[in-house]
Amino acid sequence: YEIVTRVARQARNLIPYDRLVVVVFDQLNSTAHDWLIAGHDTDDDAVAPMHKLTTEQIKEYLTLNEPFIVRSANSHSLLSSMESNVTRFEEGYRSLLCVPLIWNNEILGVINIRSKSATAYDDESLRIAIQIGSVVATVLGRVKLQSSQAQAEQRRNALTAISKIAANASNIDS
């Protein structure tokens, strides 16, 4: 989390933004979690509650392989289908850079970079955002890998304990 927070702060030097949100997906529970929110009108990189996604939204997010720039809430079906995205445009955010966070061919989430200027982002901004997204995806991927390894270690320990109990039980006379 700390690394991603520092990346978000440094990203502002490369791509001026009013709000940057790192959204992480939980495909199992069909949720999206605003893991990091940085920029104006936020509480020091606050973390927002999870959002329940529809099956259609999950499918659309999971097929989001290419980053894109949006200058209208209705110009991309994914944005217009999510109330929170429409709300951001109503709050005055006029441009959005959306970069999927892909690690090991898995979409872990997206970075949404917003500006109140309708002309804030161009192709160069998009290229930089893709590089930032690559760094964030690697961090999230490593966190996911470490979590999986810790769970596997817990399972191994539990199985070892069960095996020892079974071995001791077989040494007991009936």
Short mmCIF file of C-alpha atoms in Angstrom, two decimals:
data_model
loop_
_atom_site.label_atom_id
_atom_site.label_comp_id
_atom_site.label_asym_id
_atom_site.label_seq_id
_atom_site.Cartn_x
_atom_site.Cartn_y
_atom_site.Cartn_z
CA TYR A 1 0.00 0.00 0.00
CA GLU A 2 2.77 2.43 0.91
CA ILE A 3 4.56 1.89 -2.39
CA VAL A 4 1.38 2.52 -4.39
CA THR A 5 0.73 5.68 -2.36
CA ARG A 6 4.20 6.98 -3.20
CA VAL A 7 3.71 6.08 -6.87
CA ALA A 8 0.42 8.01 -6.89
CA ARG A 9 2.07 11.07 -5.42
CA GLN A 10 4.92 10.93 -7.94
CA ALA A 11 2.48 10.33 -10.78
CA ARG A 12 1.10 13.83 -10.23
CA ASN A 13 4.49 15.20 -11.36
CA LEU A 14 4.08 13.36 -14.67
CA ILE A 15 0.33 13.51 -15.21
CA PRO A 16 -1.46 16.35 -13.43
CA TYR A 17 -4.64 14.98 -11.91
CA ASP A 18 -7.40 16.05 -9.61
CA ARG A 19 -8.12 12.50 -8.47
CA LEU A 20 -6.36 9.17 -8.86
CA VAL A 21 -8.11 5.98 -7.83
CA VAL A 22 -6.60 2.49 -7.76
CA VAL A 23 -9.48 0.03 -8.02
CA VAL A 24 -8.82 -3.63 -7.14
CA PHE A 25 -11.18 -6.40 -8.27
CA ASP A 26 -12.31 -9.39 -6.27
CA GLN A 27 -13.69 -11.65 -8.98
CA LEU A 28 -14.85 -14.30 -6.51
CA ASN A 29 -17.19 -11.88 -4.73
CA SER A 30 -17.94 -9.65 -7.75
CA THR A 31 -16.69 -6.54 -6.01
CA ALA A 32 -14.43 -3.64 -6.82
CA HIS A 33 -12.57 -1.93 -4.00
CA ASP A 34 -11.22 1.60 -4.23
CA TRP A 35 -7.88 0.61 -2.73
CA LEU A 36 -6.34 4.06 -2.95
CA ILE A 37 -7.86 7.46 -3.60
CA ALA A 38 -5.48 10.39 -3.97
CA GLY A 39 -6.00 13.99 -4.99
CA HIS A 40 -8.45 16.78 -4.31
CA ASP A 41 -11.44 16.24 -2.06
CA THR A 42 -9.98 13.13 -0.45
CA ASP A 43 -8.97 12.36 3.10
CA ASP A 44 -5.23 11.75 2.73
CA ASP A 45 -5.33 8.81 0.36
CA ALA A 46 -8.57 7.50 1.81
CA VAL A 47 -9.86 4.04 1.07
CA ALA A 48 -13.52 3.90 0.08
CA PRO A 49 -15.95 1.05 0.64
CA MET A 50 -16.28 -1.82 -1.80
CA HIS A 51 -18.68 -1.56 -4.71
CA LYS A 52 -20.83 -4.50 -5.72
CA LEU A 53 -20.63 -4.99 -9.47
CA THR A 54 -23.17 -6.54 -11.78
CA THR A 55 -22.21 -9.61 -13.79
CA GLU A 56 -22.11 -7.44 -16.92
CA GLN A 57 -19.77 -4.93 -15.29
CA ILE A 58 -17.43 -7.68 -14.10
CA LYS A 59 -17.33 -9.16 -17.62
CA GLU A 60 -16.69 -5.75 -19.14
CA TYR A 61 -13.92 -4.94 -16.67
CA LEU A 62 -12.31 -8.33 -17.22
CA THR A 63 -12.22 -7.80 -20.97
CA LEU A 64 -10.69 -4.34 -20.53
CA ASN A 65 -7.29 -5.00 -22.03
CA GLU A 66 -6.57 -1.56 -23.42
CA PRO A 67 -6.28 1.75 -21.61
CA PHE A 68 -8.46 4.61 -22.81
CA ILE A 69 -9.24 8.31 -22.41
CA VAL A 70 -12.80 9.50 -21.74
CA ARG A 71 -14.12 13.04 -21.96
CA SER A 72 -17.83 12.30 -21.46
CA ALA A 73 -19.66 10.06 -19.00
CA ASN A 74 -21.65 8.54 -21.86
CA SER A 75 -18.75 7.85 -24.22
CA HIS A 76 -17.84 4.47 -22.72
CA SER A 77 -20.42 1.86 -21.73
CA LEU A 78 -18.50 0.81 -18.62
CA LEU A 79 -18.48 4.35 -17.30
CA SER A 80 -22.09 5.12 -18.02
CA SER A 81 -23.19 1.83 -16.41
CA MET A 82 -21.58 2.64 -13.07
CA GLU A 83 -23.27 5.22 -10.90
CA SER A 84 -20.02 6.27 -9.22
CA ASN A 85 -18.45 7.15 -12.58
CA VAL A 86 -21.43 9.23 -13.67
CA THR A 87 -21.33 10.95 -10.26
CA ARG A 88 -17.66 11.91 -10.80
CA PHE A 89 -18.58 13.65 -14.05
CA GLU A 90 -21.45 15.40 -12.27
CA GLU A 91 -18.91 16.58 -9.66
CA GLY A 92 -16.97 18.33 -12.41
CA TYR A 93 -14.39 15.76 -13.47
CA ARG A 94 -14.26 16.02 -17.26
CA SER A 95 -11.38 13.77 -18.32
CA LEU A 96 -10.54 10.23 -17.34
CA LEU A 97 -7.55 8.04 -18.10
CA CYS A 98 -8.46 4.42 -17.39
CA VAL A 99 -5.59 1.92 -17.30
CA PRO A 100 -6.15 -1.79 -16.59
CA LEU A 101 -3.77 -3.32 -14.06
CA ILE A 102 -2.66 -6.55 -15.70
CA TRP A 103 -0.28 -9.00 -14.04
CA ASN A 104 0.42 -12.51 -15.37
CA ASN A 105 -2.41 -12.07 -17.90
CA GLU A 106 -4.90 -11.38 -15.10
CA ILE A 107 -6.72 -8.08 -14.71
CA LEU A 108 -6.27 -7.19 -11.05
CA GLY A 109 -7.95 -3.80 -11.27
CA VAL A 110 -7.72 -0.39 -12.92
CA ILE A 111 -6.26 3.02 -12.29
CA ASN A 112 -8.67 5.85 -12.91
CA ILE A 113 -6.92 9.20 -13.29
CA ARG A 114 -9.33 12.14 -13.41
CA SER A 115 -9.09 15.81 -14.18
CA LYS A 116 -11.58 18.65 -14.09
CA SER A 117 -10.16 19.87 -17.41
CA ALA A 118 -11.80 18.35 -20.49
CA THR A 119 -8.53 18.54 -22.40
CA ALA A 120 -6.19 17.34 -19.66
CA TYR A 121 -5.03 14.11 -21.27
CA ASP A 122 -3.50 13.18 -24.58
CA ASP A 123 -1.63 10.21 -26.06
CA GLU A 124 1.54 11.08 -24.13
CA SER A 125 -0.44 11.12 -20.86
CA LEU A 126 -1.84 7.73 -21.80
CA ARG A 127 1.65 6.30 -22.44
CA ILE A 128 2.85 7.55 -19.06
CA ALA A 129 -0.28 6.21 -17.34
CA ILE A 130 0.37 2.79 -18.90
CA GLN A 131 3.88 2.78 -17.42
CA ILE A 132 2.52 3.79 -14.00
CA GLY A 133 -0.11 1.07 -14.31
CA SER A 134 2.58 -1.49 -15.02
CA VAL A 135 4.38 -0.58 -11.79
CA VAL A 136 1.17 -0.68 -9.73
CA ALA A 137 0.11 -4.01 -11.31
CA THR A 138 3.48 -5.52 -10.39
CA VAL A 139 3.11 -4.36 -6.78
CA LEU A 140 -0.45 -5.72 -6.57
CA GLY A 141 0.65 -8.97 -8.21
CA ARG A 142 3.42 -9.45 -5.69
CA VAL A 143 1.01 -8.78 -2.83
CA LYS A 144 -1.37 -11.37 -4.29
CA LEU A 145 1.48 -13.88 -4.72
CA GLN A 146 2.70 -13.37 -1.15
CA SER A 147 -0.85 -13.83 0.14
CA SER A 148 -1.23 -17.06 -1.86
CA GLN A 149 2.10 -18.34 -0.56
CA ALA A 150 1.11 -17.56 3.05
CA GLN A 151 -2.20 -19.42 2.57
CA ALA A 152 -0.38 -22.41 1.05
CA GLU A 153 2.02 -22.46 4.03
CA GLN A 154 -0.94 -22.46 6.45
CA ARG A 155 -2.51 -25.38 4.57
CA ARG A 156 0.79 -27.32 4.63
CA ASN A 157 1.12 -26.72 8.38
CA ALA A 158 -2.44 -27.87 8.99
CA LEU A 159 -1.92 -31.02 6.89
CA THR A 160 1.34 -31.75 8.71
CA ALA A 161 -0.45 -31.43 12.05
CA ILE A 162 -3.21 -33.79 10.86
CA SER A 163 -0.62 -36.30 9.62
CA LYS A 164 1.13 -36.26 13.01
CA ILE A 165 -2.16 -36.82 14.80
CA ALA A 166 -2.96 -39.73 12.48
CA ALA A 167 0.55 -41.21 12.93
CA ASN A 168 0.24 -41.02 16.70
CA ALA A 169 -3.23 -42.53 16.58
CA SER A 170 -1.96 -45.57 14.65
CA ASN A 171 0.59 -46.23 17.43
CA ILE A 172 -2.16 -46.56 20.02
CA ASP A 173 -3.37 -50.08 20.82
CA SER A 174 -7.10 -50.60 20.32
#
